Amino acid sequence: MRSLALWKIAHASVSAPEFSAGEQSSITSTALDLDQNALLVATERRDALNDSEATIAIWRLTNEAGTSEEGTPSLVTSFATPTQLAANPWSKGTAKGVVTPRKDAEIVSMHILPDSHSLAVITRAGDITTISLDEDTPSAEVVGSVEGGIMGAAWSPDDTLLVLVTGEDKLLLMTSTFDVLSEGPLHPKEFGEDAPINVGWGAKHTQFHGSLGKAAANSSIPPTAVGASPDDDGHVRVSWRGDGAYFTVSVLEGATEAEARPHRTIRVYSREATLQSTAEPVPGLEHVLSWRPSGNLIIGTQRFGKIPGEPAEQSASGSGLGPGRDGRHDIVFFERNGLRHGEFTLREYKAGDAGNAVSEQRRWGYRVREVGWSSDSNVLSLWIEREDGDIVQLWTTGNYHWYLKQEITAPPGQDGTPGRFTSVQWHPEDSLRIILTTSTDVIQRTYAWDTFASPTQAPVDSGSVAVIDGTNILLTPFRSQNVPPPMASHTLSLELPPDLQPTQPNRTPVPVHATFAHTRDLLAVLWEHGTLQIYDLQTRLGPGRGKVMDPVSVWSGKLATRSYRQAAFAVGGSGEDMRIAVLGSDPSSDAVDVVSVVDISGSEAKMSDVAFVTHNGRLVPSRNILWEAPDGKIFEVDTETKSASEIAQFPEFCFWTAHSLVKEDANDASTSLYIGLTHGGKLHVVSGPASRTLAASVNSFTLTPGFLIFTTTAHVAQFAPLKTLASVLKNPETGALPEFETRRVERGSRIVTAVPSNMSLVLQMPRGNLETINPRPLVMEIVKQDINSGNYGKAFTACRKHRIDLNVFVEHDQEAFIKRIPSFLEQVSDVDYINLFLTSLGQGPLPAEVVSRICDQIRAELERKDLKKYVNSILTAHVVKRPPDHEAGLALLLRLKESEPDLVEDAVKYIIFLVDADKLFDTALGMYDFSLVLMVAQHAQKDPREYLPFLRELRALDHYYQRFRIDDHLRRYEKALTNLSLACPERFEEAMAYVEKHQLYDHALSIWHGTDKYEAVLDIYGDWLFERRDFREAAFVFRQADRPEKAMIAHEKALDWQELFELAVQQQLSDEDLKDVAYRVAEDLVSKKRTSEAANVLLDYAKDEREAVIALVEGSHFSEARRIIVLHRRPELLEEIIHPGALECRARIAEDMSEMREQLRKQVNRLRELRVRKVEEPEAFYGVEDTDLHNVDVMTDVSMAPTMFTRYTVAPSAMSKTSSKRSSRSKRKLERKVGSGRKGTVDEEEYLLKSVSKLGARFNTTQADSASLLPQLLQFTEEHRAEAASLQQELSEFAAELNEAVEEIWKKAPENEEGTESAPALDSWAARMEAYEKQKHINPVDKVARPELTKSEWKLRLPDARASTENR
């Protein structure tokens, strides 16, 4: 669906007398210097008096435009060379009488050798001349000469080999230094190395020939019928394949005894000049030859029918041309093995032209001079000589069809003679640049692929696309039809009237450009010579009968004499008025771009021109007239002042451009967005001075009202919202671009057009076929527009067609949709559609309260409209709520059961389809309606043996007990208990058992509250709490239930001794019983370390001072114990209990201190050892992964030696036993092992730090105990005071040692700061592995908090104690 659009034109003239040095000087050949970006042009001049010598001049054109800085070519050098002799001694192999005498250029080949940076010129006389281009004054040097002259020459694509065909019918292969590698005959008799082999599969007449039938088996062209075309120039042609592995030679074979006519033969040679194959004989085969660079086709031309003007006696013996229609002229293709491989027919010859010959040189009025391929093998050029001037046609192929895309007409001579080209050459790197020469001018034309698509917007967007194919415009409106190319919905044939045709050639040429209007389907067709035609396509947008298009010409005219290349509609005037801008330039070296604006009102047209200071710009498709300069600046044209003002600038020139006006909000002003795509694949978006590059690998794009859609070379289509782009450009400080929605497309897909009304995007595959997709962003845009406008029916249809979640109706604007529910149900009135919508709501992501609210409102509206019609939808609304209201749905069926039995039966079937039958059966049973239960069971096809006995049993029970059984069956235990409580008083015990079974104590208390059964319920509740060991709660429940005995037991178990003895006194327990209780409670309190409370109990209720003092001493409450002794006058207890108790406490602390000291020293020494090892042997400490493991595909299950991974799991001696999966229990066990501090693991250091930290907390507790013990020891005997001094000394020493160890252990080593690395993606494998590696190398000091040691509040001044200690 793409066409070739003319991009740039460059002219250079060498016609000035000081350079041409004579009237007979003519440009004959060109060569490209890619290193210097220069074009070398050769001119030839022959002396009219001496035809045996010619002067060749070499000129340099140094820039892309084809001219030097001064605007004129520069002379490199000139030299004289002999011409070919009047009587050619090497022409014995040609067909005399076939070739028409003509003056041929002396230069056979002119080529630049990149290795030596020299120019090699090969002439027909046989001279090989080289010119060094690096010299200040280059001079020509003849490095060799070939006797007999040179008939043809061609350099290999890698510039290392040269093929020469000599006048002595020799084929030479030379190196780039002109050393001969091979020499062979030009007319070998053998077929070649690839000659076909007969494997004995039968003769030709026994083969299957398909639809051609057996006649094809007998059809053969005798050798005598194979002849040459009268248009054959007799010259040899040589062409290389693109990779340089093979070359082909086309030569005119002379008449022989076996072959009565001269004819063309094509042979294929290898790179070593070894004959590979000979093409099959083709009658009428002509001289042109070109091997497609991609290598699959060899091109030639073939004539058919009779020769015009041939005498009747010669016609009777055959023309030697191909059998077929007179005047037929084909481009024929050959494979490397010499076999034919298809063809296509040229369109030059007209049926009415048959008869006499037009001229002796051109019997049919034209002939094909040369053919050539673009460097990318996509465009085929045909140089055609016509009687009224030369043209070059550019052909492309797609879907096995050949399209004529462009025509280049040779400019006529100054005296009005027909224009003639002297050479045609494709640029070897810029694939769409073609270089043409006339006798005085060098013309460079650069093309680009473009798609002519209609930019009309909804609702009149037709999606029309135009494809140029010769004088036909292939039109397809993709809104209505998707017609695969090369077919089209309508073929518009172009026929210019004589007054609008160019002077030379006088015919309807191929148009250079086509464009569509913005507001309606108008098509403008532009010809390069200035003719413009506008058609109203009258496209049918909707479905229906009749023509999908019926184009009518609405205006045609001719512009000023210029070379035009582009047209673009603009919006101007009103109604049927049209405005179109046409871009052109004068065909001269100093040409500038001129925009011609044509305002058409009815049949009148007003034209105005606006000139620019540069050329080779481009019109930007827009509602205004915009022109892009070659440097990327965008200008807006003002037709009234005939001036242009700059409004934006692309970072670089963009051939493919578009313009859009975007409003972020309804009240905001429109923002102009200019989108441009470069040949390098960069997609730019510009708004005023702001510019952003969206992507760097884009191959096509298009605009819709809401999106910029582009495809990339990564085979992805991206959808960029225009409002987002406008916002990004308004805020330049915005960092990275937002993520756009994407969709994968087929490899190599390109955008043809987008049709917003159809929500479709048309893509073309590399092979030419089309694919229409409906991308989600386009669909959602239209759906949201329809929802906003209240067009719910259209939006719902689009969602169903394109599988869009129907929750979009609510998610887009919840409150607006709820208000418009009646309108929604009015437009979407089908029951199935409503059910589909409700089901989508129930299964969607909306919150439960929103779903319930919408379902209730839809249900209410449907009940109001027609309950009977929408009963299924109402049931659906009940079912899809969260939670579903099955009971309400069944209640509706009960309500309709009597009046509409048939309707209810169908509704039951439907609700069973929606809901699980067993669940629905239980719901009906829970409504206590057995008729409804039976109806559900019958339609659910349940086995009657499963439910009938149960229903019969239920019917036999009384009312409340029946409901109790039903609720119990449905596991509605609270409701069942309620019904059981209402059954009868005799079932109270059963109710209590039911309460205990299902633990319904709270509900039971609420049921029997205020009744005489309340205390019984409390009693069983208390027993349950007691069994759960909630003794305190059970005690209070028992007291409320008036069960004091149980309450006392519960208080005792809970150690609530205050409440216990309060209740015991109230119950008037005997003294003995009270003492027993006191001793039991005191014993339990002491076991719980509540020694002070135990002493109080023993003193108050057991009256036992001795046991009380013992309890206090056990808890180190020495002061309180001494107070009790004095208070109760029991001094004997001081020496009997307190003195030994204090020494015991001192000994216990000393033992703890010794244990802590030993632990501290061992762990500190181990930490020092580990840290030294970490520094000296880090690899052994952390372990280094073996890179060879990455090349192991599968690890075996056998036991293996421990690796560095073992250190992160278990002890070093452990080995992996199996590779089976671990259970969750074993994984937890393994996690407990990791970090357990076992010696040899990497977690050992962290474990030791935690251990030291716990040791600090333990020492803090010891200090607190010592602080209470030391004052007591000082008040007793000398032994006690000595122990106090010793204890204080031990505490002081250990505190100092512990502080020193903590300082050493938690001292951090200086670390080098590292740069912040980019974080991997969240929750990825890389992120987890990186976190694991970082965690592995984190210093354990950062993981374990440093212990805080309390102040030494136990320090006392003990001078007497120190002295007594020293005396001892």
Coordinates of N, CA, C and O in Angstrom, one line a residue, residues 448-538:
A448 N 11.3 8.4 -1.5 CA 11.0 7.8 -0.2 C 9.7 7.1 -0.3 O 8.8 7.5 -1.0
W449 N 9.5 6.1 0.6 CA 8.2 5.4 0.6 C 7.2 6.2 1.4 O 7.6 6.8 2.4
D450 N 6.0 6.3 0.9 CA 5.0 7.1 1.6 C 3.6 6.4 1.3 O 3.4 5.7 0.3
T451 N 2.8 6.6 2.3 CA 1.4 6.0 2.2 C 0.4 7.2 2.1 O 0.4 8.1 2.9
F452 N -0.4 7.1 1.0 CA -1.4 8.2 0.8 C -2.7 7.7 1.4 O -3.5 7.0 0.8
A453 N -2.9 8.2 2.7 CA -4.1 7.8 3.4 C -4.9 9.0 3.8 O -4.4 10.1 4.0
S454 N -6.2 8.8 3.9 CA -7.2 9.8 4.2 C -7.1 10.2 5.6 O -7.1 9.4 6.5
P455 N -6.9 11.5 5.9 CA -6.9 12.0 7.4 C -8.2 12.4 7.9 O -8.2 13.0 9.0
T456 N -9.3 12.1 7.2 CA -10.6 12.5 7.8 C -10.9 11.9 9.1 O -10.5 10.8 9.4
Q457 N -11.6 12.6 10.0 CA -11.9 12.2 11.3 C -13.3 11.8 11.4 O -14.2 12.0 10.6
A458 N -13.6 11.0 12.5 CA -14.9 10.5 12.8 C -15.9 11.7 12.9 O -15.5 12.8 13.4
P459 N -17.1 11.5 12.4 CA -17.7 10.3 12.0 C -17.7 10.1 10.5 O -18.3 9.2 9.9
V460 N -16.9 10.9 9.7 CA -16.8 10.8 8.3 C -15.5 10.1 7.8 O -15.2 10.2 6.7
D461 N -14.8 9.5 8.8 CA -13.5 8.9 8.4 C -13.8 7.7 7.6 O -14.5 6.7 8.0
S462 N -13.2 7.7 6.4 CA -13.5 6.5 5.5 C -12.3 5.5 5.5 O -12.4 4.4 5.0
G463 N -11.1 6.0 6.0 CA -10.0 5.1 6.0 C -9.5 4.8 4.6 O -8.9 3.8 4.3
S464 N -9.7 5.8 3.6 CA -9.3 5.5 2.2 C -7.8 5.6 2.1 O -7.2 6.4 2.7
V465 N -7.3 4.7 1.2 CA -5.9 4.7 0.9 C -5.7 4.6 -0.6 O -6.4 3.9 -1.2
A466 N -4.8 5.5 -1.1 CA -4.6 5.5 -2.6 C -3.2 4.9 -2.9 O -2.2 5.2 -2.2
V467 N -3.1 4.1 -3.9 CA -1.9 3.5 -4.4 C -1.7 3.8 -5.8 O -2.6 3.5 -6.6
I468 N -0.6 4.4 -6.2 CA -0.3 4.8 -7.6 C 0.2 3.5 -8.3 O 1.2 2.9 -7.8
D469 N -0.4 3.2 -9.4 CA 0.1 2.1 -10.3 C 0.0 2.6 -11.7 O -1.1 2.4 -12.4
G470 N 1.0 3.3 -12.2 CA 1.0 3.8 -13.5 C -0.1 4.9 -13.6 O -0.1 5.9 -12.8
T471 N -0.9 4.9 -14.6 CA -2.0 5.9 -14.7 C -3.3 5.5 -14.0 O -4.3 6.0 -14.3
N472 N -3.1 4.5 -13.1 CA -4.3 4.1 -12.3 C -4.0 4.4 -10.9 O -2.9 4.3 -10.4
I473 N -5.1 4.8 -10.2 CA -5.0 5.0 -8.7 C -5.9 3.9 -8.1 O -7.1 3.8 -8.4
L474 N -5.3 3.1 -7.3 CA -6.0 2.0 -6.7 C -6.5 2.5 -5.3 O -5.7 2.9 -4.5
L475 N -7.8 2.5 -5.2 CA -8.5 3.1 -4.0 C -9.2 2.0 -3.2 O -9.9 1.2 -3.7
T476 N -9.0 2.1 -1.9 CA -9.7 1.2 -1.0 C -10.1 1.9 0.3 O -9.2 2.5 1.0
P477 N -11.4 2.0 0.6 CA -11.9 2.6 1.9 C -11.9 1.5 2.9 O -12.8 0.7 2.9
F478 N -11.0 1.5 3.9 CA -10.9 0.4 4.8 C -12.0 0.5 5.9 O -12.1 -0.5 6.7
R479 N -12.7 1.5 5.9 CA -13.9 1.5 6.9 C -14.9 0.6 6.4 O -15.6 0.0 7.2
S480 N -15.0 0.4 5.0 CA -16.1 -0.4 4.5 C -15.5 -1.8 4.0 O -16.2 -2.8 4.2
Q481 N -14.3 -1.8 3.5 CA -13.8 -3.0 2.9 C -12.3 -3.1 3.2 O -11.6 -2.1 3.3
N482 N -11.8 -4.4 3.3 CA -10.4 -4.6 3.4 C -10.1 -5.5 2.2 O -10.2 -6.7 2.3
V483 N -9.7 -4.9 1.1 CA -9.4 -5.6 -0.1 C -7.9 -5.8 -0.2 O -7.1 -4.9 -0.2
P484 N -7.5 -7.1 -0.3 CA -6.0 -7.3 -0.3 C -5.4 -6.9 -1.6 O -6.0 -7.1 -2.7
P485 N -4.2 -6.2 -1.6 CA -3.6 -5.9 -2.8 C -3.1 -7.1 -3.5 O -2.8 -8.2 -2.9
P486 N -2.9 -7.1 -4.9 CA -3.0 -5.9 -5.7 C -4.4 -5.5 -6.1 O -4.6 -4.5 -6.9
M487 N -5.4 -6.1 -5.6 CA -6.8 -5.7 -5.9 C -7.1 -4.5 -5.1 O -6.4 -4.1 -4.2
A488 N -8.2 -3.8 -5.5 CA -8.6 -2.6 -4.8 C -10.1 -2.5 -4.9 O -10.8 -3.1 -5.8
S489 N -10.7 -1.7 -4.0 CA -12.2 -1.5 -4.1 C -12.6 -0.8 -5.4 O -13.6 -1.0 -6.0
H490 N -11.7 0.2 -5.8 CA -12.0 0.9 -7.0 C -10.7 1.3 -7.7 O -9.8 1.7 -7.0
T491 N -10.7 1.2 -9.0 CA -9.5 1.6 -9.8 C -9.9 2.9 -10.6 O -10.8 2.9 -11.4
L492 N -9.2 4.0 -10.2 CA -9.5 5.2 -10.9 C -8.5 5.4 -12.0 O -7.2 5.5 -11.8
S493 N -9.0 5.4 -13.2 CA -8.1 5.5 -14.4 C -7.9 7.0 -14.7 O -8.9 7.8 -14.8
L494 N -6.7 7.4 -14.9 CA -6.4 8.8 -15.2 C -6.1 9.0 -16.7 O -5.3 8.3 -17.3
E495 N -6.8 10.0 -17.2 CA -6.6 10.3 -18.6 C -6.6 11.8 -18.7 O -7.7 12.4 -18.6
L496 N -5.5 12.4 -19.0 CA -5.4 13.9 -19.1 C -5.9 14.3 -20.4 O -5.5 13.7 -21.5
P497 N -6.6 15.4 -20.5 CA -6.9 16.0 -21.8 C -5.7 16.5 -22.5 O -4.7 16.8 -21.8
P498 N -5.7 16.7 -23.8 CA -4.4 17.1 -24.5 C -3.9 18.5 -24.0 O -2.7 18.6 -23.9
D499 N -4.8 19.4 -23.5 CA -4.3 20.7 -23.1 C -3.6 20.6 -21.7 O -2.9 21.5 -21.3
L500 N -3.8 19.5 -21.0 CA -3.1 19.3 -19.7 C -2.0 18.4 -19.7 O -1.3 18.2 -18.7
Q501 N -1.7 17.8 -20.9 CA -0.6 16.8 -21.0 C 0.7 17.6 -21.1 O 0.7 18.7 -21.6
P502 N 1.8 17.0 -20.7 CA 3.1 17.7 -20.9 C 3.4 17.7 -22.4 O 2.9 16.9 -23.2
T503 N 4.3 18.6 -22.8 CA 4.7 18.8 -24.2 C 5.4 17.6 -24.7 O 5.2 17.0 -25.8
Q504 N 6.4 17.1 -23.9 CA 7.2 15.9 -24.3 C 7.4 15.1 -23.1 O 7.9 15.6 -22.0
P505 N 7.1 13.8 -23.1 CA 6.3 13.2 -24.1 C 4.8 13.5 -24.0 O 4.3 13.8 -22.9
N506 N 4.1 13.6 -25.2 CA 2.8 14.0 -25.2 C 1.8 12.9 -24.9 O 1.3 12.2 -25.8
R507 N 1.6 12.6 -23.7 CA 0.8 11.5 -23.2 C 0.4 11.7 -21.7 O 0.9 12.7 -21.1
T508 N -0.4 10.9 -21.2 CA -0.7 10.9 -19.7 C 0.4 10.2 -18.9 O 0.5 9.0 -19.0
P509 N 1.2 11.0 -18.2 CA 2.3 10.3 -17.5 C 1.8 9.8 -16.2 O 0.7 9.9 -15.8
V510 N 2.7 9.2 -15.4 CA 2.4 8.7 -14.1 C 2.4 9.9 -13.1 O 3.4 10.7 -13.1
P511 N 1.4 10.0 -12.3 CA 1.4 11.1 -11.3 C 2.5 11.0 -10.3 O 3.0 9.9 -10.0
V512 N 2.9 12.1 -9.8 CA 4.0 12.1 -8.8 C 3.6 12.1 -7.4 O 4.3 11.6 -6.5
H513 N 2.3 12.5 -7.1 CA 1.9 12.5 -5.7 C 0.3 12.5 -5.7 O -0.3 12.9 -6.7
A514 N -0.2 12.0 -4.6 CA -1.7 12.1 -4.4 C -1.9 12.4 -2.9 O -1.1 12.0 -2.0
T515 N -3.0 13.1 -2.6 CA -3.3 13.5 -1.2 C -4.8 13.5 -1.0 O -5.6 13.7 -2.0
F516 N -5.2 13.4 0.2 CA -6.6 13.4 0.6 C -6.9 14.7 1.4 O -6.0 15.2 2.1
A517 N -8.2 15.1 1.4 CA -8.6 16.3 2.2 C -8.9 15.8 3.6 O -9.1 14.7 3.9
H518 N -9.0 16.9 4.5 CA -9.2 16.6 5.9 C -10.7 16.4 6.3 O -11.0 15.8 7.3
T519 N -11.6 17.1 5.6 CA -13.0 17.2 6.0 C -13.9 16.2 5.3 O -14.9 15.8 5.8
R520 N -13.5 15.8 4.0 CA -14.3 14.9 3.3 C -13.4 14.1 2.3 O -12.2 14.5 2.2
D521 N -13.9 13.1 1.7 CA -13.1 12.3 0.8 C -12.9 12.9 -0.5 O -13.5 12.6 -1.5
L522 N -12.0 13.9 -0.5 CA -11.5 14.5 -1.8 C -10.1 14.0 -2.0 O -9.3 13.9 -1.1
L523 N -9.8 13.6 -3.3 CA -8.5 13.2 -3.7 C -7.9 14.1 -4.7 O -8.6 14.4 -5.7
A524 N -6.7 14.6 -4.4 CA -6.0 15.4 -5.4 C -4.8 14.6 -5.9 O -4.1 14.0 -5.2
V525 N -4.7 14.6 -7.3 CA -3.7 13.9 -8.0 C -2.8 14.9 -8.7 O -3.3 15.8 -9.4
L526 N -1.5 14.8 -8.4 CA -0.5 15.8 -8.9 C 0.4 15.2 -9.9 O 0.9 14.1 -9.6
W527 N 0.7 15.9 -11.0 CA 1.7 15.5 -11.9 C 2.9 16.4 -11.8 O 2.7 17.6 -11.5
E528 N 4.1 15.9 -12.1 CA 5.3 16.7 -11.9 C 5.3 17.9 -12.8 O 5.9 19.0 -12.4
H529 N 4.7 17.9 -14.0 CA 4.7 19.1 -14.9 C 3.8 20.2 -14.5 O 3.7 21.2 -15.1
G530 N 2.9 19.9 -13.4 CA 2.1 21.0 -12.9 C 0.6 20.8 -13.0 O -0.2 21.6 -12.6
T531 N 0.2 19.7 -13.6 CA -1.3 19.4 -13.7 C -1.8 18.9 -12.4 O -1.2 18.0 -11.7
L532 N -3.0 19.4 -12.0 CA -3.6 19.0 -10.7 C -5.1 18.7 -11.0 O -5.8 19.4 -11.7
Q533 N -5.5 17.5 -10.6 CA -6.9 17.1 -10.7 C -7.4 16.7 -9.3 O -6.7 16.1 -8.5
I534 N -8.7 17.1 -9.0 CA -9.3 16.8 -7.7 C -10.6 16.0 -8.0 O -11.4 16.4 -8.9
Y535 N -10.7 15.0 -7.3 CA -11.9 14.1 -7.4 C -12.6 14.0 -6.1 O -12.0 14.0 -5.0
D536 N -13.9 14.0 -6.2 CA -14.8 13.7 -5.1 C -15.1 12.2 -5.1 O -15.8 11.7 -6.1
L537 N -14.6 11.5 -4.2 CA -14.6 10.0 -4.2 C -16.0 9.5 -4.0 O -16.3 8.3 -4.4
Q538 N -16.9 10.3 -3.3 CA -18.2 9.8 -2.9 C -18.2 8.4 -2.3 O -18.8 7.5 -2.9

